[in-house]
JSON list of C-alpha atoms in Angstrom, two decimals:
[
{"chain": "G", "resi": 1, "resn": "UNK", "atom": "CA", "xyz": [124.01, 52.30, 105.32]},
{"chain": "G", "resi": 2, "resn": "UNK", "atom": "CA", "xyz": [122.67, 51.35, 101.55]},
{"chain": "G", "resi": 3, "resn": "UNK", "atom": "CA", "xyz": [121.09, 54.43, 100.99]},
{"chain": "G", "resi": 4, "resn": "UNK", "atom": "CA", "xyz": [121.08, 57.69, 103.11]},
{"chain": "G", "resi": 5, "resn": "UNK", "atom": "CA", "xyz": [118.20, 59.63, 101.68]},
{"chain": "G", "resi": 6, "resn": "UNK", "atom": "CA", "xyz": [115.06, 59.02, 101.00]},
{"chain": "G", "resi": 7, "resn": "UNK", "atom": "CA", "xyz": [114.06, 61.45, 97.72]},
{"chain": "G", "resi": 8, "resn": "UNK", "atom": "CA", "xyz": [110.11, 60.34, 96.78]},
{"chain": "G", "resi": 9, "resn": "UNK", "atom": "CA", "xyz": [107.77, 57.05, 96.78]},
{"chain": "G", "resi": 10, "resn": "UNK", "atom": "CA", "xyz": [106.20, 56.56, 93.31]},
{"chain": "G", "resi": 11, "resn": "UNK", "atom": "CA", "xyz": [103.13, 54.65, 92.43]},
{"chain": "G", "resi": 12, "resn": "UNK", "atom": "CA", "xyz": [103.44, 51.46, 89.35]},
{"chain": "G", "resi": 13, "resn": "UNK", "atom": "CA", "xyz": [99.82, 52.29, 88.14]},
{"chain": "G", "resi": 14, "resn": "UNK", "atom": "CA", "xyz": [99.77, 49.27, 86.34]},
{"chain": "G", "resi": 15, "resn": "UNK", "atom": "CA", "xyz": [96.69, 48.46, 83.52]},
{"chain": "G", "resi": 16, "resn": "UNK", "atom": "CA", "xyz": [94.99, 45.79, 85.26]},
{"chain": "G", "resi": 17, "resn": "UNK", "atom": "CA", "xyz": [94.90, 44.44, 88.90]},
{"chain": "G", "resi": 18, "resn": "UNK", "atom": "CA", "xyz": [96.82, 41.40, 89.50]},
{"chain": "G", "resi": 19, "resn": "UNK", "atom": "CA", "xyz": [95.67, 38.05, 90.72]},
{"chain": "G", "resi": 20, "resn": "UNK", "atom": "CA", "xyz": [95.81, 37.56, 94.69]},
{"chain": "G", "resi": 21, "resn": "UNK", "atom": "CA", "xyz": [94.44, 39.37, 97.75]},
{"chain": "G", "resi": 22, "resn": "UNK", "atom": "CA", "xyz": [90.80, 40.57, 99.11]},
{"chain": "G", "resi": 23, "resn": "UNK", "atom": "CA", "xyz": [91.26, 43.38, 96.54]},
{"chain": "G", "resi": 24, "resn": "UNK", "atom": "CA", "xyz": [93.16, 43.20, 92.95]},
{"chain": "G", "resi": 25, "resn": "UNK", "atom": "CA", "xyz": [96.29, 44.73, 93.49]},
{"chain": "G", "resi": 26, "resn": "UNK", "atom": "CA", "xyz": [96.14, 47.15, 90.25]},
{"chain": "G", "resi": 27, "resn": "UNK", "atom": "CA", "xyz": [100.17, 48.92, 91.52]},
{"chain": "G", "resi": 28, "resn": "UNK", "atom": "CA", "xyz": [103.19, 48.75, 93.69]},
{"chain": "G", "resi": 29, "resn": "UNK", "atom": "CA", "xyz": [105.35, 51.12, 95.16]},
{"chain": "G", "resi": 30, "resn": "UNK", "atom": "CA", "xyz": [108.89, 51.89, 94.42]},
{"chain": "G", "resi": 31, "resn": "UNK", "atom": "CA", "xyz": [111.14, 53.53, 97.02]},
{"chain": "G", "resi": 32, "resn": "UNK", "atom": "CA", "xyz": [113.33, 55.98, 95.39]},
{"chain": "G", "resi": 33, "resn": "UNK", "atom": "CA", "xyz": [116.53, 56.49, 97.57]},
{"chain": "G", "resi": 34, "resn": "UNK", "atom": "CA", "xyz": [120.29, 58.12, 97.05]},
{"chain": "G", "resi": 35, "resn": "UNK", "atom": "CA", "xyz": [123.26, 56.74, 98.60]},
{"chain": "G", "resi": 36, "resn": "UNK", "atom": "CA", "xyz": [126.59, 59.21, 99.74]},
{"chain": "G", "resi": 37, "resn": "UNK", "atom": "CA", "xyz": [126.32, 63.18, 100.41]},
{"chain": "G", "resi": 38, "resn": "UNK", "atom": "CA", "xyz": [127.12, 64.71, 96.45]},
{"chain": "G", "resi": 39, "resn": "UNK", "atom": "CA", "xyz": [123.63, 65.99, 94.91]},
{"chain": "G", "resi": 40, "resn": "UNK", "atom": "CA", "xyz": [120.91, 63.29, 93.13]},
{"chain": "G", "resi": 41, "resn": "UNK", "atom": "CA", "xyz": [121.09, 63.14, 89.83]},
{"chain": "G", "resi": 42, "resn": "UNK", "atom": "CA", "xyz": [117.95, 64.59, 87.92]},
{"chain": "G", "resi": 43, "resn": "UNK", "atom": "CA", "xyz": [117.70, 64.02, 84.38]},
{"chain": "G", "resi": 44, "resn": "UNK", "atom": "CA", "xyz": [114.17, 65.32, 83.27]},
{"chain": "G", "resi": 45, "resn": "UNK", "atom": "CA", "xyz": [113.80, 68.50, 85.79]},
{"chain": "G", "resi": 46, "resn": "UNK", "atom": "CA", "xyz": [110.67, 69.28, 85.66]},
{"chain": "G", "resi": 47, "resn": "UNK", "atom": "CA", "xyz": [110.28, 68.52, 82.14]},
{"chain": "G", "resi": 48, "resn": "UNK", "atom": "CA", "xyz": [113.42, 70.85, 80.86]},
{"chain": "G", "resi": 49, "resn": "UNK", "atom": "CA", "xyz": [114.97, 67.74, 78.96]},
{"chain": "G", "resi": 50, "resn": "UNK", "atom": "CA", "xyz": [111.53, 67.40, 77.30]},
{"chain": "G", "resi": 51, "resn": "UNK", "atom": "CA", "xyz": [110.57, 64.23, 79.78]},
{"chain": "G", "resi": 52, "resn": "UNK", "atom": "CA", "xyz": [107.87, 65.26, 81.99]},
{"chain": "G", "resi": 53, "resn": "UNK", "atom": "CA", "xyz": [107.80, 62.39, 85.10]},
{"chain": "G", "resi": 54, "resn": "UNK", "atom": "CA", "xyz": [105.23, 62.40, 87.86]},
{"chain": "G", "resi": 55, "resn": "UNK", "atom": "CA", "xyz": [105.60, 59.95, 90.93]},
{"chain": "G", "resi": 56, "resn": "UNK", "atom": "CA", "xyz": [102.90, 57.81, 89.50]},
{"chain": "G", "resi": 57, "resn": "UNK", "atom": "CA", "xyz": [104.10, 55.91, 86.64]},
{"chain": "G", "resi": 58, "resn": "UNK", "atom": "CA", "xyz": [102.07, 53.85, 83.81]},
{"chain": "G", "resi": 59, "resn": "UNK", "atom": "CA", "xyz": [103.05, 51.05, 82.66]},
{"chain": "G", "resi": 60, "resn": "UNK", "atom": "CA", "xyz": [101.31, 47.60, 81.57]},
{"chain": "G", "resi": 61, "resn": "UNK", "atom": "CA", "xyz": [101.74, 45.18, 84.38]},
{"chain": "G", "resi": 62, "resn": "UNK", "atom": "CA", "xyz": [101.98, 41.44, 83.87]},
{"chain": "G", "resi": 63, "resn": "UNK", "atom": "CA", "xyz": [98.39, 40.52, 83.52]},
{"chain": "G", "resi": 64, "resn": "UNK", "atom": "CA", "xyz": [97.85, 42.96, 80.71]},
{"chain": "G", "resi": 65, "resn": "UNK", "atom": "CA", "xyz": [100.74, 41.45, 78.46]},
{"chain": "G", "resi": 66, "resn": "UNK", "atom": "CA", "xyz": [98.42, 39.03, 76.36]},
{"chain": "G", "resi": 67, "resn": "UNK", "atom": "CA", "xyz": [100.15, 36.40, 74.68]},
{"chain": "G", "resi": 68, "resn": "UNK", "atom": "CA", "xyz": [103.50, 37.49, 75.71]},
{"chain": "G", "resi": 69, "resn": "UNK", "atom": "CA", "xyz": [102.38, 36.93, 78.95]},
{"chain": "G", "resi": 70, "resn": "UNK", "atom": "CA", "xyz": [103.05, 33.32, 79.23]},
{"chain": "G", "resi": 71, "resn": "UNK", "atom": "CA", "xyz": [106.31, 33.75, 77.94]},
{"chain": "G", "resi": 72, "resn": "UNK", "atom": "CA", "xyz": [107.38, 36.04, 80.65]},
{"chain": "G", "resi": 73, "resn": "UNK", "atom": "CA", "xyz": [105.75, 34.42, 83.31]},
{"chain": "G", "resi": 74, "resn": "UNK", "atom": "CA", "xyz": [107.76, 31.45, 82.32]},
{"chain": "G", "resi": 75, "resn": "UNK", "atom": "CA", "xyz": [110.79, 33.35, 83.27]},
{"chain": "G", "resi": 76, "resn": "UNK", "atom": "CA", "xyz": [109.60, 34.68, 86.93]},
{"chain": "G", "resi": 77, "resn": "UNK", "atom": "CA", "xyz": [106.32, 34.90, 88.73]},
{"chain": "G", "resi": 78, "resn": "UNK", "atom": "CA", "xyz": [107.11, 38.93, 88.98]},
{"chain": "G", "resi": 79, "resn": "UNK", "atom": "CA", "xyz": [108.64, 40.26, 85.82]},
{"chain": "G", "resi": 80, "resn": "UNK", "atom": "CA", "xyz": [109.23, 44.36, 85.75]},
{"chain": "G", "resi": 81, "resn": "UNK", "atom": "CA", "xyz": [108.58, 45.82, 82.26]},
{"chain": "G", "resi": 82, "resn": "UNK", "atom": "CA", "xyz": [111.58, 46.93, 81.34]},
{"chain": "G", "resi": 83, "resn": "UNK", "atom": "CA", "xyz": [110.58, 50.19, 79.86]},
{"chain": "G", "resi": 84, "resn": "UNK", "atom": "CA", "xyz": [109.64, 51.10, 83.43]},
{"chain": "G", "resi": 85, "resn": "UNK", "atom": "CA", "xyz": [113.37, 50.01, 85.17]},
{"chain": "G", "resi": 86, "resn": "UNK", "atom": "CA", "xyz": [115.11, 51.85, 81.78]},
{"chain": "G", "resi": 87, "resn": "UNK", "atom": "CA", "xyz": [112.81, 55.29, 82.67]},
{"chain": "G", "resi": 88, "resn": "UNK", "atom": "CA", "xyz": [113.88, 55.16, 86.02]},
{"chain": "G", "resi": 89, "resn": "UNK", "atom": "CA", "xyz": [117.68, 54.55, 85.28]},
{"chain": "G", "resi": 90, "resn": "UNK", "atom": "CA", "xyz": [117.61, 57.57, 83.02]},
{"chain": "G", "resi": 91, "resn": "UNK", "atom": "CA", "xyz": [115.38, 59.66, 85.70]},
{"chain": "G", "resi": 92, "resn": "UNK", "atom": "CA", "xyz": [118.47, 59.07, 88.42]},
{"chain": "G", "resi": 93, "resn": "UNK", "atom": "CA", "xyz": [121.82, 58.22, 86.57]},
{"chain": "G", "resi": 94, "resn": "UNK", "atom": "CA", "xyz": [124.40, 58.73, 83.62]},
{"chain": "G", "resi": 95, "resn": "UNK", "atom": "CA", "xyz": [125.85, 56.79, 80.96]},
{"chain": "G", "resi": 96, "resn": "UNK", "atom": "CA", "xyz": [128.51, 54.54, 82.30]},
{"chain": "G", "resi": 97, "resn": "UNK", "atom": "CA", "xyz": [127.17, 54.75, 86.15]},
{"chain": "G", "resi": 98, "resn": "UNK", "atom": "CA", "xyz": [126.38, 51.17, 87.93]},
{"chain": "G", "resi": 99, "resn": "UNK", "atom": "CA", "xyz": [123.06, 50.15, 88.44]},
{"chain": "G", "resi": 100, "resn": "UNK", "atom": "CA", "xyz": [122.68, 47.90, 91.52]},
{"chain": "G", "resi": 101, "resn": "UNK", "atom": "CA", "xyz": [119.41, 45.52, 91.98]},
{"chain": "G", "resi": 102, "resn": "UNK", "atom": "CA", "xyz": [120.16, 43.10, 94.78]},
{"chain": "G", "resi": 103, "resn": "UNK", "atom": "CA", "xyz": [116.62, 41.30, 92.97]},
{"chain": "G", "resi": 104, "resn": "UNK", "atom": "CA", "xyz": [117.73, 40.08, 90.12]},
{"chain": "G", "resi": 105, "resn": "UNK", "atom": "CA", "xyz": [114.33, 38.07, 89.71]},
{"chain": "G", "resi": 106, "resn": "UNK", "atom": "CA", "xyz": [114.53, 37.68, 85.10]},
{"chain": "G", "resi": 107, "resn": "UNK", "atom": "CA", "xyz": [117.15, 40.87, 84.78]},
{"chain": "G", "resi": 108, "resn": "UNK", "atom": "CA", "xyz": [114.99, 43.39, 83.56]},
{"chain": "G", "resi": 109, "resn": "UNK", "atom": "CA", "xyz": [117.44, 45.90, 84.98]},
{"chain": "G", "resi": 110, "resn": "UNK", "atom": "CA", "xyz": [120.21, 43.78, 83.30]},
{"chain": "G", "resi": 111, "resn": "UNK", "atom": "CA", "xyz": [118.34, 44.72, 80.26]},
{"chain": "G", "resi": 112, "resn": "UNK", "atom": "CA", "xyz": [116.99, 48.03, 80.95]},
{"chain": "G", "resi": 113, "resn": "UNK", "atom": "CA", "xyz": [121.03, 48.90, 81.83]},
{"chain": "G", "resi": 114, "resn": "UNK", "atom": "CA", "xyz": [122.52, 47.69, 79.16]},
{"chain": "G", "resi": 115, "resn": "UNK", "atom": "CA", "xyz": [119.55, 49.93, 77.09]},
{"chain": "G", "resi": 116, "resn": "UNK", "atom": "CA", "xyz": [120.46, 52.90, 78.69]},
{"chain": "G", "resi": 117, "resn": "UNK", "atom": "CA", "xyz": [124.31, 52.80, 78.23]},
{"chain": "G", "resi": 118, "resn": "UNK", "atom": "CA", "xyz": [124.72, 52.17, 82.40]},
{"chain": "G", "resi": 119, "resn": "UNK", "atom": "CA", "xyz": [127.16, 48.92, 83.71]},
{"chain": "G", "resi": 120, "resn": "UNK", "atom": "CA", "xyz": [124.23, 46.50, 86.30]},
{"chain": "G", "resi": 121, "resn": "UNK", "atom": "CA", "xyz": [125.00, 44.27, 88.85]},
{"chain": "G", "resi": 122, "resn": "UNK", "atom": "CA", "xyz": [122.78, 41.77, 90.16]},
{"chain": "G", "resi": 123, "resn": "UNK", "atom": "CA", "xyz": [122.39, 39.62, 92.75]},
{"chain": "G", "resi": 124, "resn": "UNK", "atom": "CA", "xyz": [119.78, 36.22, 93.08]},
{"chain": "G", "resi": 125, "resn": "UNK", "atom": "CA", "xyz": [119.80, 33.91, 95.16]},
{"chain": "G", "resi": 126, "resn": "UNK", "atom": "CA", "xyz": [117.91, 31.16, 93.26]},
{"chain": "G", "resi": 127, "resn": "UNK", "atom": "CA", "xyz": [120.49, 29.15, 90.73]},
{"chain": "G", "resi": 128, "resn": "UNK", "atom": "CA", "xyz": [117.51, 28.77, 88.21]},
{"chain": "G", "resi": 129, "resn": "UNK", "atom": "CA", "xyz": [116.66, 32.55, 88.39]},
{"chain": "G", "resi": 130, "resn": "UNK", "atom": "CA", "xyz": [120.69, 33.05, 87.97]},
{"chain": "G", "resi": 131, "resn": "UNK", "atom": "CA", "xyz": [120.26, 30.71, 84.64]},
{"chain": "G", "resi": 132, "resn": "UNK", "atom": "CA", "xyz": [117.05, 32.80, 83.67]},
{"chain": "G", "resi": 133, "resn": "UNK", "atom": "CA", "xyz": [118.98, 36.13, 84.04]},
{"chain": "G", "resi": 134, "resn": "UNK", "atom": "CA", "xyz": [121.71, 35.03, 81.93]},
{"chain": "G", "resi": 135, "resn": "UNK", "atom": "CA", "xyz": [119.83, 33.18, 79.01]},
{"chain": "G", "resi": 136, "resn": "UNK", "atom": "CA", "xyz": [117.45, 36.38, 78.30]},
{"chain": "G", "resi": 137, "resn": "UNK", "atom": "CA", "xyz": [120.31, 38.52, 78.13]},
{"chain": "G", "resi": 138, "resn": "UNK", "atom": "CA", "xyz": [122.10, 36.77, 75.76]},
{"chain": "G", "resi": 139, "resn": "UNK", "atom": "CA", "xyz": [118.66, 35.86, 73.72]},
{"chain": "G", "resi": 140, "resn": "UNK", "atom": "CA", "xyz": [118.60, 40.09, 74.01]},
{"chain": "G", "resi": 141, "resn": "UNK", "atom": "CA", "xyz": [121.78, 41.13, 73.22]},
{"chain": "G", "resi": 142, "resn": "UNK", "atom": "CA", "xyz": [122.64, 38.63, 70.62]},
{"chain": "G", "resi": 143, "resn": "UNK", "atom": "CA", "xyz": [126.26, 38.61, 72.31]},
{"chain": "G", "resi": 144, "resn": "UNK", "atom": "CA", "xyz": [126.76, 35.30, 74.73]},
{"chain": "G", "resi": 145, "resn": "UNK", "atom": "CA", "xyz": [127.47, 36.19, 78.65]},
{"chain": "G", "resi": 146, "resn": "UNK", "atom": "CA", "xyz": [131.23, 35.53, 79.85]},
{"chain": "G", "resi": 147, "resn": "UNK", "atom": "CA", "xyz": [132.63, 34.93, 82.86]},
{"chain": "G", "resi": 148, "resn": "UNK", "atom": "CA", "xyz": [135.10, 37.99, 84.11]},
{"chain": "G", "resi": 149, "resn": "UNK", "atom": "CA", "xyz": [137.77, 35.81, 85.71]},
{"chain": "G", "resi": 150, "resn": "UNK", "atom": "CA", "xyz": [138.12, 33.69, 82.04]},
{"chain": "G", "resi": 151, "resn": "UNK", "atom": "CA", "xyz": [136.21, 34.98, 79.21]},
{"chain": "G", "resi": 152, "resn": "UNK", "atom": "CA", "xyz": [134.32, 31.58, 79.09]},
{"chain": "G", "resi": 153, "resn": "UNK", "atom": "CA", "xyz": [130.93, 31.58, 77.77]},
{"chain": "G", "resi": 154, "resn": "UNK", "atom": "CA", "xyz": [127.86, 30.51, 80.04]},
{"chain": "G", "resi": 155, "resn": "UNK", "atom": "CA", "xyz": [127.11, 27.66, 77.41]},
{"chain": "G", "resi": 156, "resn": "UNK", "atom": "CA", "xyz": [130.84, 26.56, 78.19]},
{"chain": "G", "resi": 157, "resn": "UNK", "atom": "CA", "xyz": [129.91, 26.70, 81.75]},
{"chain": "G", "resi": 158, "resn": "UNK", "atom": "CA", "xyz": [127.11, 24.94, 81.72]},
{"chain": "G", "resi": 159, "resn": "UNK", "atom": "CA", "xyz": [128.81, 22.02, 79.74]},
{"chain": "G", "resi": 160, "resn": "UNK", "atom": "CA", "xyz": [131.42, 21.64, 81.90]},
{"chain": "G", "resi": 161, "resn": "UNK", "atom": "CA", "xyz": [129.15, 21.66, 85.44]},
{"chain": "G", "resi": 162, "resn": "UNK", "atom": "CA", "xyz": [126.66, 19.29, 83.71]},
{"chain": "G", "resi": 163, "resn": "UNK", "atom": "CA", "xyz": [129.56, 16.99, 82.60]},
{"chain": "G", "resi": 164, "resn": "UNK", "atom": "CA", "xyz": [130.99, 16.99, 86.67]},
{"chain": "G", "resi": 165, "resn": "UNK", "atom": "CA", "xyz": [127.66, 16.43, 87.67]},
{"chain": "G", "resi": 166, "resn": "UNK", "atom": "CA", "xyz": [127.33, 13.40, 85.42]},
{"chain": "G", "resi": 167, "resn": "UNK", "atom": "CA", "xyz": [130.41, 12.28, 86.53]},
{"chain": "G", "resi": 168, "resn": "UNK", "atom": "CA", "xyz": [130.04, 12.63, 90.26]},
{"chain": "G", "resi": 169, "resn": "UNK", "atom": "CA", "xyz": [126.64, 10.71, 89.70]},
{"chain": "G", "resi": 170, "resn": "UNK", "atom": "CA", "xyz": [128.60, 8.04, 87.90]},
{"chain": "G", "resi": 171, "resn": "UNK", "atom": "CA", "xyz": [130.94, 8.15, 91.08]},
{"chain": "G", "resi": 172, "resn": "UNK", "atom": "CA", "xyz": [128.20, 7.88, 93.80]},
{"chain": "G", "resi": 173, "resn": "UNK", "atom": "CA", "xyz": [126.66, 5.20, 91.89]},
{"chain": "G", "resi": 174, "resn": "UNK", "atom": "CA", "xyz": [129.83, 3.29, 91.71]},
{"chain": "G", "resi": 175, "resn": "UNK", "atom": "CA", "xyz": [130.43, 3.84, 95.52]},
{"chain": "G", "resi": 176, "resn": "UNK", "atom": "CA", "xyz": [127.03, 2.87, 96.64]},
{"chain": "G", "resi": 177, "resn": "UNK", "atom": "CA", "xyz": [127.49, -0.34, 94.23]},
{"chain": "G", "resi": 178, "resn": "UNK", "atom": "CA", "xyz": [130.62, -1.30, 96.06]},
{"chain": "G", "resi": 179, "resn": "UNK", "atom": "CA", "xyz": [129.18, -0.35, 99.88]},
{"chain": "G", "resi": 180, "resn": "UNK", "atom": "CA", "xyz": [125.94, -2.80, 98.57]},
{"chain": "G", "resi": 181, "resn": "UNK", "atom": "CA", "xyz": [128.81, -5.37, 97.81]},
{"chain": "G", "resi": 182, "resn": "UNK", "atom": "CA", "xyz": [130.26, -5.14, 101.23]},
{"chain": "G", "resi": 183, "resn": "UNK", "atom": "CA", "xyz": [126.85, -4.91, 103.07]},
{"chain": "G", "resi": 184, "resn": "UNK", "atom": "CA", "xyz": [126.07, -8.20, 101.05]},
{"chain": "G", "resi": 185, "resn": "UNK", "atom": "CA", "xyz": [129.10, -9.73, 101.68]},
{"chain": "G", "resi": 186, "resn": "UNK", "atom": "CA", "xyz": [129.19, -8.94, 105.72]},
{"chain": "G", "resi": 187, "resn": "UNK", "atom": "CA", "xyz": [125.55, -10.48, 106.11]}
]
């Protein structure tokens, strides 16, 4: 089992309704779980650490953004704010804990983690999202990604798969060339 208790289910009030259904969808709900059998972590406590939290939380959704709103939709069709993800890392963890979104969607919580002084890991299934993730946190950060195994550099990456790709083009076209000659030739 992922997670083994349920502990509340809070309400994204966002500012504006979204695009979509019968009715403008104007929130969404996030599950808030724990995994294992030691006590949940509570960092604001009823407001003793001077943050007071409710389940619902305000934030600007998407539609709201103005004119950054093209840029981030460019990323992913459903960008998080990531003041949102950071406020609910620090509600639930501590420095150097592991954040784990198995969304990765345009790595807010990439970004929101490495904000709040927590390790993320991500998973996404779609190559370009994978691309998306890894570009904005560089762009972010400043600092370029690396691979663990290596220490090379996305850009490095990159380069190299686009260069086997252009060469295993190169190969298919020569190969189809040659089975054309033969087809030709048998006729």
């Amino acid at each position: 089992t992922v997670f083994s208790e349920f502990k509340n289910l809070c309400v994204w009030n966002k500012t504006n309704g979204g695009m979509g259904s019968f009715y403008r969808s104007k929130h969404e709900l996030v599950f808030v779980f724990k995994k294992g059998s030691a006590p949940h972590i509570n960092n604001f406590g009823l407001g003793d650490t001077g943050r007071y939290r409710t389940n619902v939380w305000d934030y600007p959704g998407i539609s709201s953004l103005g004119a950054a709103r093209d840029e981030e939709l460019a990323m992913h069709p459903t960008v998080k704010p990531v003041a949102l993800i950071a406020d609910a890392i620090r509600d639930c963890s501590k420095r150097g804990d592991t954040v784990l979104d198995v969304f990765g969607g345009s790595g807010s919580t990439l970004i929101a983690a490495e904000q709040c002084g927590r390790a993320a890991r991500l998973l996404e299934l779609d190559p370009l999202y994978c691309d998306t993730i890894i570009r904005r946190f560089e762009r972010v950060t400043g600092e370029p990604a690396r691979l663990e195994g290596n220490g090379s550099t996305f850009q490095q990456i990159s380069g190299e798969r686009l260069s086997d790709s252009v060469n295993g083009r190169q190969e298919d076209d020569a190969a189809t060339a040659t089975n054309t000659k033969l087809m030709k030739g048998a006729a």
